[in-house]
């Protein structure tokens, strides 16, 4: 067929031929580096990530108890969803905010041209399943949940039937009156209100130069014991139309997540994967270098590990002596592409000698965050 | 949850250990760690480092 016969207009408008249209990362909830599907019970304070990039967060002051988890319950075309279960109801005050959010890096939003007359509309689509039917809210803001947004757009959506997967789409006009970050900081946060106070209520479907999350009368799911709320298939795309979900290869989606959080975990006891090499700086301590698989969004400033020193082992090169750590691995420094940690043992190292480290149990891991 | 200073290693920056309510340390950080800074802004102070034996 001559090339002149290709319908370019058709290619451009057909969802099947457009990739990387989804500004949401891990919208199908496939990646869960932190928990591998395990439940988390503490979502207060800085919140929790039941799957990569989706933060579930409530303030401690509202009380209640919750669990969040990636579960194998999803509408056709998806495998997983992220689920909130209210095990004991909270009491939301007027100035409290609770939600589920993903922060989108400004670098991935620059083409929306916010703050100009040609600011682009975006369309949010997602699947939701809730144990309580009613009107709910989601918001596009230049913050996530706990920060103070200076622009907000809140929209309502309706859960028509309890405990049933429903597909929702919301088109949000471009914001012409002000700019958003277009660098590696947070550009916009997509937020689902799960229980926020009246101080954050606003008129739906209009941009507001203020810090808003909800609308009056919306369901506050966290105030009902036993309630559940699940989302998956989340997509935010440029334009006025929700198109088919942008399925990306698993490895690609994982790499996208690793820009914001990277965890290297022992797969089997004695696995060598948690770090590559070590350099002893004394008889008891060794520097350990870990290379990140992708460039992080920003330089991590902390190291996470499982809290049990003996789960980590240092081996001196040329020695058959396996030294279990006497204290947990600690942060030393990090850049965009690698991090240095310090492993400590009671004795047995030689200053200046090389070695390696590994997880002594499958519980061992090292993790670094550059989340928004 | 509290933060505690770790003994300073020569030539290295000060590192802080977050001690969770169960007594375990699952995170260590530098002074620029956002959650540590937020904890300080709430009026908290990290505990001093243990004295080397």
Short mmCIF file of C-alpha atoms in Angstrom, two decimals:
data_model
loop_
_atom_site.label_atom_id
_atom_site.label_comp_id
_atom_site.label_asym_id
_atom_site.label_seq_id
_atom_site.Cartn_x
_atom_site.Cartn_y
_atom_site.Cartn_z
CA UNK A 1 0.00 0.00 0.00
CA UNK A 2 1.41 3.42 -0.87
CA UNK A 3 2.25 5.48 2.16
CA UNK A 4 -0.03 8.21 0.90
CA UNK A 5 -2.98 5.92 1.66
CA UNK A 6 -2.34 5.81 5.42
CA UNK A 7 -5.09 7.64 7.27
CA UNK A 8 -2.98 9.85 9.53
CA UNK A 9 -6.02 11.53 11.03
CA UNK A 10 -7.38 8.16 11.94
CA UNK A 11 -4.13 7.10 13.59
CA UNK A 12 -4.04 10.25 15.67
CA UNK A 13 -7.57 9.86 16.95
CA UNK A 14 -7.53 6.15 17.62
CA UNK A 15 -6.68 5.27 21.20
CA UNK A 16 -5.13 1.99 20.11
CA UNK A 17 -2.32 3.87 18.38
CA UNK A 18 -1.36 6.29 21.10
CA UNK A 19 1.02 5.27 23.85
CA UNK A 20 2.22 7.02 26.99
CA UNK A 21 -0.88 9.17 27.07
CA UNK A 22 -1.49 8.44 30.76
CA UNK A 23 0.09 10.98 33.11
CA UNK A 24 -0.70 8.69 36.04
CA UNK A 25 2.00 6.15 36.90
CA UNK A 26 0.93 2.67 38.02
CA UNK A 27 -2.72 3.40 37.26
CA UNK A 28 -3.45 -0.34 37.05
CA UNK A 29 -1.97 -0.84 40.56
CA UNK A 30 0.43 -3.50 39.29
CA UNK A 31 3.55 -2.25 41.08
CA UNK A 32 3.85 -2.65 44.85
CA UNK A 33 7.52 -2.46 45.74
CA UNK A 34 6.94 -1.69 49.41
CA UNK A 35 4.47 -4.39 50.48
CA UNK A 36 4.17 -7.02 47.73
CA UNK A 37 0.44 -7.07 48.39
CA UNK A 38 0.61 -7.13 52.20
CA UNK A 39 -1.80 -5.00 54.22
CA UNK A 40 -0.78 -1.77 55.97
CA UNK A 41 -2.60 -0.59 59.07
CA UNK A 42 -1.09 2.85 59.67
CA UNK A 43 -2.08 5.53 57.17
CA UNK A 44 -1.80 8.48 59.55
CA UNK A 45 0.76 11.24 59.28
CA UNK A 46 2.64 10.87 56.02
CA UNK A 47 0.28 8.08 55.02
CA UNK A 48 1.00 4.80 53.30
CA UNK A 49 1.50 3.45 49.81
CA UNK A 50 -0.49 0.22 49.30
CA UNK A 51 0.80 0.39 45.72
CA UNK A 52 3.54 2.51 44.25
CA UNK A 53 2.73 6.19 43.72
CA UNK A 54 -0.72 6.13 45.37
CA UNK A 55 -0.65 7.64 48.84
CA UNK A 56 -3.49 6.96 51.28
CA UNK A 57 -3.44 9.45 54.12
CA UNK A 58 -5.54 10.51 57.10
CA UNK A 59 -4.60 12.81 59.98
CA UNK A 60 -4.01 11.06 63.30
CA UNK A 61 -6.31 13.53 65.05
CA UNK A 62 -9.46 12.06 63.49
CA UNK A 63 -9.05 8.70 65.21
CA UNK A 64 -10.33 5.54 63.60
CA UNK A 65 -8.38 2.57 62.32
CA UNK A 66 -7.86 1.54 58.73
CA UNK A 67 -6.11 -0.91 56.47
CA UNK A 68 -4.97 -0.38 52.91
CA UNK A 69 -3.83 -3.07 50.54
CA UNK A 70 -3.40 -4.06 46.93
CA UNK A 71 -6.02 -6.72 46.30
CA UNK A 72 -6.77 -9.05 43.40
CA UNK A 73 -10.25 -7.64 42.87
CA UNK A 74 -10.67 -5.54 39.74
CA UNK A 75 -12.99 -4.93 36.80
CA UNK A 76 -12.43 -6.76 33.52
CA UNK A 77 -9.12 -5.80 31.98
CA UNK A 78 -7.36 -5.24 35.29
CA UNK A 79 -5.83 -7.55 37.87
CA UNK A 80 -5.45 -5.42 40.98
CA UNK A 81 -7.05 -2.53 42.80
CA UNK A 82 -5.98 -0.48 45.79
CA UNK A 83 -8.40 -0.96 48.67
CA UNK A 84 -9.17 1.02 51.81
CA UNK A 85 -11.01 -0.74 54.63
CA UNK A 86 -12.34 1.24 57.57
CA UNK A 87 -11.95 -1.05 60.59
CA UNK A 88 -13.11 1.61 63.05
CA UNK A 89 -14.76 4.85 62.03
CA UNK A 90 -13.02 8.21 62.26
CA UNK A 91 -14.59 11.53 63.19
CA UNK A 92 -13.68 14.18 60.66
CA UNK A 93 -13.40 17.76 61.91
CA UNK A 94 -13.93 20.83 59.78
CA UNK A 95 -10.20 21.37 59.21
CA UNK A 96 -9.19 17.74 58.58
CA UNK A 97 -8.26 16.36 55.18
CA UNK A 98 -8.09 12.72 54.16
CA UNK A 99 -7.55 11.31 50.76
CA UNK A 100 -5.90 9.14 48.19
CA UNK A 101 -3.49 10.98 45.95
CA UNK A 102 -0.88 10.73 43.29
CA UNK A 103 1.44 13.67 42.76
CA UNK A 104 2.42 14.28 39.13
CA UNK A 105 5.85 15.71 38.46
CA UNK A 106 5.80 19.09 36.73
CA UNK A 107 8.13 17.84 34.01
CA UNK A 108 5.32 15.53 32.87
CA UNK A 109 2.76 18.34 32.67
CA UNK A 110 4.63 21.15 30.93
CA UNK A 111 2.74 20.63 27.66
CA UNK A 112 -0.58 21.45 29.34
CA UNK A 113 0.41 25.13 29.16
CA UNK A 114 -1.39 26.09 32.35
CA UNK A 115 -1.35 29.82 32.90
CA UNK A 116 -1.78 30.58 29.22
CA UNK A 117 -4.81 31.12 27.01
CA UNK A 118 -4.13 27.78 25.36
CA UNK A 119 -4.15 25.74 28.57
CA UNK A 120 -5.23 22.19 27.77
CA UNK A 121 -8.11 20.26 29.24
CA UNK A 122 -7.39 16.91 30.84
CA UNK A 123 -9.67 13.93 31.37
CA UNK A 124 -9.49 11.74 34.43
CA UNK A 125 -10.92 8.25 34.18
CA UNK A 126 -10.95 5.48 36.77
CA UNK A 127 -12.81 2.48 38.09
CA UNK A 128 -14.26 2.71 41.58
CA UNK A 129 -16.01 0.28 43.90
CA UNK A 130 -17.39 1.42 47.23
CA UNK A 131 -19.52 -0.15 49.88
CA UNK A 132 -21.52 3.07 50.15
CA UNK A 133 -23.45 4.48 47.19
CA UNK A 134 -23.63 8.25 46.87
CA UNK A 135 -21.83 11.36 45.71
CA UNK A 136 -18.05 11.45 46.04
CA UNK A 137 -15.38 14.03 45.19
CA UNK A 138 -12.05 14.05 43.47
CA UNK A 139 -9.80 17.00 42.88
CA UNK A 140 -6.98 18.26 40.73
CA UNK A 141 -4.76 20.53 42.83
CA UNK A 142 -1.24 21.83 42.84
CA UNK A 143 -0.59 19.79 45.97
CA UNK A 144 -1.54 16.33 47.18
CA UNK A 145 -3.29 15.98 50.56
CA UNK A 146 -1.49 17.60 53.46
CA UNK A 147 0.12 20.54 51.71
CA UNK A 148 -1.57 23.82 50.96
CA UNK A 149 -2.74 24.03 47.37
CA UNK A 150 -3.11 27.43 45.73
CA UNK A 151 -5.31 26.15 42.90
CA UNK A 152 -7.96 23.43 43.09
CA UNK A 153 -10.61 21.95 40.85
CA UNK A 154 -13.09 19.68 42.61
CA UNK A 155 -15.53 17.45 40.74
CA UNK A 156 -18.26 15.17 41.97
CA UNK A 157 -18.85 11.64 40.78
CA UNK A 158 -21.59 9.24 41.73
CA UNK A 159 -21.28 5.68 42.95
CA UNK A 160 -24.66 4.37 41.85
CA UNK A 161 -24.52 0.89 43.34
CA UNK A 162 -22.68 -0.32 46.41
CA UNK A 163 -20.00 -2.97 46.00
CA UNK A 164 -20.05 -2.78 42.21
CA UNK A 165 -17.26 -1.72 39.88
CA UNK A 166 -18.20 1.48 38.04
CA UNK A 167 -16.25 3.49 35.45
CA UNK A 168 -16.05 7.25 35.91
CA UNK A 169 -14.75 10.01 33.66
CA UNK A 170 -14.25 13.67 34.49
CA UNK A 171 -13.00 16.33 32.09
CA UNK A 172 -11.27 19.29 33.67
CA UNK A 173 -10.73 22.47 31.66
CA UNK A 174 -7.26 23.95 31.45
CA UNK A 175 -6.38 26.51 34.11
CA UNK A 176 -5.56 29.80 32.43
CA UNK A 177 -5.24 32.07 35.44
CA UNK A 178 -2.05 30.72 36.95
CA UNK A 179 0.91 28.47 36.37
CA UNK A 180 1.93 25.15 37.83
CA UNK A 181 5.39 23.77 38.37
CA UNK A 182 6.98 22.42 35.23
CA UNK A 183 10.19 21.17 36.84
CA UNK A 184 10.87 18.07 38.93
CA UNK A 185 8.71 19.28 41.80
CA UNK A 186 5.00 18.58 42.12
CA UNK A 187 2.93 19.97 39.26
CA UNK A 188 -0.52 18.63 40.06
CA UNK A 189 -1.97 16.15 42.48
CA UNK A 190 -4.91 13.95 41.60
CA UNK A 191 -6.83 13.42 44.83
CA UNK A 192 -9.83 11.34 45.86
CA UNK A 193 -11.53 12.72 48.95
CA UNK A 194 -12.24 9.99 51.51
CA UNK A 195 -13.27 12.32 54.31
CA UNK A 196 -12.44 16.00 54.54
CA UNK A 197 -13.89 18.81 56.61
CA UNK A 198 -16.13 21.63 55.51
CA UNK A 199 -13.20 24.05 55.42
CA UNK A 200 -12.13 22.32 52.20
CA UNK A 201 -15.55 22.30 50.55
CA UNK A 202 -16.05 24.32 47.41
CA UNK A 203 -18.31 24.68 44.39
CA UNK A 204 -17.76 21.76 42.02
CA UNK A 205 -16.53 22.02 38.43
CA UNK A 206 -14.77 25.37 38.65
CA UNK A 207 -11.12 26.23 39.22
CA UNK A 208 -10.54 27.95 42.54
CA UNK A 209 -7.42 29.82 43.62
CA UNK A 210 -7.60 28.15 47.01
CA UNK A 211 -6.95 24.93 48.92
CA UNK A 212 -10.00 22.72 48.31
CA UNK A 213 -10.71 18.97 48.34
CA UNK A 214 -14.47 18.31 48.46
CA UNK A 215 -18.02 19.50 48.14
CA UNK A 216 -20.82 19.77 50.67
CA UNK A 217 -22.74 16.58 51.29
CA UNK A 218 -20.27 14.16 49.73
CA UNK A 219 -19.76 10.72 51.25
CA UNK A 220 -17.11 10.65 53.96
CA UNK A 221 -16.19 6.99 53.67
CA UNK A 222 -13.79 6.92 56.62
CA UNK A 223 -16.63 7.77 59.02
CA UNK A 224 -18.33 4.39 58.58
CA UNK A 225 -16.99 1.30 60.30
CA UNK A 226 -16.64 -1.58 57.89
CA UNK A 227 -16.78 0.60 54.78
CA UNK A 228 -14.53 -0.22 51.84
CA UNK A 229 -13.34 1.87 48.89
CA UNK A 230 -11.33 0.65 45.90
CA UNK A 231 -9.90 2.26 42.79
CA UNK A 232 -7.98 1.05 39.77
CA UNK A 233 -7.55 1.79 36.06
CA UNK A 234 -6.67 5.39 36.81
CA UNK A 235 -5.79 7.52 33.82
CA UNK A 236 -5.24 11.25 33.36
CA UNK A 237 -4.82 12.26 29.75
CA UNK A 238 -4.70 15.44 27.74
CA UNK A 239 -7.93 16.36 25.97
CA UNK A 240 -11.67 16.19 26.48
CA UNK A 241 -12.22 12.48 25.96
CA UNK A 242 -11.46 9.44 28.07
CA UNK A 243 -9.83 6.83 25.88
CA UNK A 244 -8.88 3.22 26.48
CA UNK A 245 -6.46 2.54 29.33
CA UNK A 246 -2.80 2.98 28.48
CA UNK A 247 -1.40 -0.46 29.27
CA UNK A 248 2.38 -0.21 29.44
CA UNK A 249 4.84 -3.10 29.72
CA UNK A 250 5.40 -4.16 33.34
CA UNK A 251 9.11 -3.36 33.19
CA UNK A 252 8.38 0.09 31.84
CA UNK A 253 5.82 0.79 34.56
CA UNK A 254 8.25 -0.47 37.22
CA UNK A 255 10.98 1.82 35.93
CA UNK A 256 8.56 4.76 35.98
CA UNK A 257 7.79 3.97 39.63
CA UNK A 258 11.46 3.62 40.52
CA UNK A 259 12.05 7.27 39.73
CA UNK A 260 10.02 7.96 42.91
CA UNK A 261 10.81 4.96 45.10
CA UNK A 262 13.34 2.19 44.80
CA UNK A 263 13.52 -0.88 46.99
CA UNK A 264 15.97 -3.71 46.59
CA UNK A 265 14.92 -6.76 48.56
CA UNK A 266 16.40 -10.15 49.27
CA UNK A 267 14.47 -12.65 47.18
CA UNK A 268 15.78 -15.73 48.98
CA UNK A 269 17.81 -16.12 52.14
CA UNK A 270 21.43 -15.56 51.26
CA UNK A 271 20.53 -13.61 48.16
CA UNK A 272 23.22 -11.13 47.23
CA UNK A 273 20.96 -8.60 45.61
CA UNK A 274 20.54 -5.94 48.27
CA UNK A 275 23.86 -4.26 47.46
CA UNK A 276 26.78 -4.82 45.18
CA UNK A 277 29.92 -4.26 47.16
CA UNK A 278 31.32 -2.96 50.41
CA UNK A 279 34.45 -1.13 51.51
CA UNK A 280 35.44 -1.43 55.16
CA UNK A 281 36.28 1.88 56.81
CA UNK A 282 37.14 0.32 60.17
CA UNK A 283 37.02 -3.07 61.84
CA UNK A 284 33.30 -2.62 62.45
CA UNK A 285 31.86 -0.49 59.62
CA UNK A 286 31.68 -0.67 55.85
CA UNK A 287 30.45 1.70 53.17
CA UNK A 288 28.03 -0.02 50.80
CA UNK A 289 27.17 1.40 47.37
CA UNK A 290 23.82 0.80 45.68
CA UNK A 291 23.20 1.97 42.12
CA UNK A 292 19.66 3.04 41.26
CA UNK A 293 18.13 1.44 38.13
CA UNK A 294 16.82 4.81 36.90
CA UNK A 295 17.61 8.38 37.78
CA UNK A 296 15.60 9.39 40.83
CA UNK A 297 13.35 12.45 40.68
CA UNK A 298 15.41 14.08 43.36
CA UNK A 299 18.22 13.05 45.72
CA UNK A 300 16.92 10.70 48.45
CA UNK A 301 17.68 11.89 51.97
CA UNK A 302 16.85 8.74 53.94
CA UNK A 303 17.31 4.99 53.91
CA UNK A 304 14.57 2.53 54.82
CA UNK A 305 15.25 -1.01 56.05
CA UNK A 306 13.30 -3.61 57.99
CA UNK A 307 14.56 -2.77 61.47
CA UNK A 308 16.30 -6.06 62.29
CA UNK A 309 20.10 -5.83 62.27
CA UNK A 310 20.78 -9.56 62.00
CA UNK A 311 18.86 -9.72 58.70
CA UNK A 312 21.88 -8.06 57.07
CA UNK A 313 25.30 -9.65 56.63
CA UNK A 314 28.75 -8.31 55.69
CA UNK A 315 31.37 -10.61 54.18
CA UNK A 316 35.00 -9.55 53.92
CA UNK A 317 36.59 -10.40 50.58
CA UNK A 318 38.90 -13.39 50.86
CA UNK A 319 37.25 -14.46 54.09
CA UNK A 320 34.71 -17.14 54.73
CA UNK A 321 33.48 -15.21 57.75
CA UNK A 322 29.90 -14.02 57.48
CA UNK A 323 29.35 -11.16 59.91
CA UNK A 324 25.75 -10.48 60.82
CA UNK A 325 25.19 -6.79 61.39
CA UNK A 326 25.09 -5.56 64.98
CA UNK A 327 22.96 -2.53 64.10
CA UNK A 328 20.68 -1.80 61.17
CA UNK A 329 22.11 -0.34 57.95
CA UNK A 330 22.10 3.45 58.03
CA UNK A 331 21.95 6.27 55.51
CA UNK A 332 25.21 7.95 54.56
CA UNK A 333 24.54 9.96 51.41
CA UNK A 334 22.74 9.71 48.08
CA UNK A 335 22.69 11.25 44.65
CA UNK A 336 20.31 10.87 41.74
CA UNK A 337 21.89 7.63 40.54
CA UNK A 338 23.30 5.91 43.64
CA UNK A 339 23.35 5.83 47.40
CA UNK A 340 25.90 5.03 50.05
CA UNK A 341 24.87 3.17 53.19
CA UNK A 342 26.81 2.12 56.28
CA UNK A 343 26.69 -1.46 57.54
CA UNK A 344 27.94 -2.08 61.08
CA UNK A 345 29.18 -5.34 62.61
CA UNK A 346 30.60 -6.11 66.05
CA UNK A 347 34.04 -6.99 64.68
CA UNK A 348 35.83 -8.87 61.93
CA UNK A 349 36.41 -6.29 59.17
CA UNK A 350 39.74 -4.89 58.06
CA UNK A 351 40.00 -1.18 57.34
CA UNK A 352 40.39 -0.69 53.59
CA UNK A 353 39.40 -4.18 52.59
CA UNK A 354 36.64 -4.93 50.09
CA UNK A 355 33.65 -7.15 50.67
CA UNK A 356 30.00 -7.53 49.96
CA UNK A 357 26.70 -7.55 51.78
CA UNK A 358 23.46 -9.43 51.42
CA UNK A 359 20.15 -10.13 53.05
CA UNK A 360 20.27 -12.90 55.61
CA UNK A 361 16.50 -13.44 55.42
CA UNK A 362 13.82 -12.66 52.88
CA UNK A 363 12.71 -9.81 55.13
CA UNK A 364 15.84 -7.79 54.35
CA UNK A 365 15.56 -4.77 52.09
CA UNK A 366 16.95 -1.33 51.45
CA UNK A 367 14.67 1.44 50.19
CA UNK A 368 15.01 5.04 49.06
CA UNK A 369 12.24 7.53 48.36
CA UNK A 370 12.01 10.53 46.06
CA UNK A 371 8.21 10.71 46.21
CA UNK A 372 6.21 13.85 45.65
CA UNK B 1 8.10 7.96 67.28
CA UNK B 2 11.25 9.94 67.98
CA UNK B 3 14.47 10.78 66.17
CA UNK B 4 17.90 10.17 67.66
CA UNK B 5 21.31 11.38 66.52
CA UNK B 6 23.75 8.68 65.43
CA UNK B 7 27.43 8.88 66.42
CA UNK B 8 29.18 11.11 63.90
CA UNK B 9 31.57 9.38 61.51
CA UNK B 10 34.60 11.48 60.67
CA UNK B 11 34.12 13.35 57.41
CA UNK B 12 30.42 12.40 57.20
CA UNK B 13 27.28 14.43 57.79
CA UNK B 14 25.13 14.01 60.90
CA UNK B 15 22.66 11.14 60.46
CA UNK B 16 19.46 10.69 62.47
CA UNK B 17 17.65 7.45 63.31
CA UNK B 18 13.87 7.36 63.48
CA UNK B 19 12.88 5.15 66.40
CA UNK B 20 9.34 3.83 65.96
CA UNK B 21 6.93 3.23 68.82
CA UNK B 22 7.93 -0.44 68.98
CA UNK B 23 11.55 0.56 69.58
CA UNK B 24 12.82 -0.46 66.15
CA UNK B 25 14.72 1.78 63.77
CA UNK B 26 13.40 1.34 60.23
CA UNK B 27 14.66 4.61 58.78
CA UNK B 28 17.77 6.77 59.03
CA UNK B 29 18.13 10.16 57.39
CA UNK B 30 20.06 13.34 56.95
CA UNK B 31 18.89 16.71 58.23
CA UNK B 32 17.20 17.58 54.92
CA UNK B 33 14.75 14.66 55.08
CA UNK B 34 11.31 16.34 54.75
CA UNK B 35 9.56 14.27 57.41
CA UNK B 36 12.37 14.92 59.89
CA UNK B 37 12.16 18.63 59.18
CA UNK B 38 8.40 18.54 59.70
CA UNK B 39 8.95 16.74 63.02
CA UNK B 40 11.37 19.46 64.11
CA UNK B 41 8.89 22.16 63.07
CA UNK B 42 6.37 20.60 65.45
CA UNK B 43 8.75 21.60 68.26
CA UNK B 44 10.51 18.27 68.73
CA UNK B 45 14.22 17.77 69.37
CA UNK B 46 16.26 14.67 68.46
CA UNK B 47 17.81 12.71 71.29
CA UNK B 48 21.59 12.88 71.57
CA UNK B 49 23.76 10.09 70.24
CA UNK B 50 24.91 7.28 72.47
CA UNK B 51 28.40 7.83 73.83
CA UNK B 52 30.93 5.42 72.24
CA UNK B 53 32.15 2.79 74.70
#
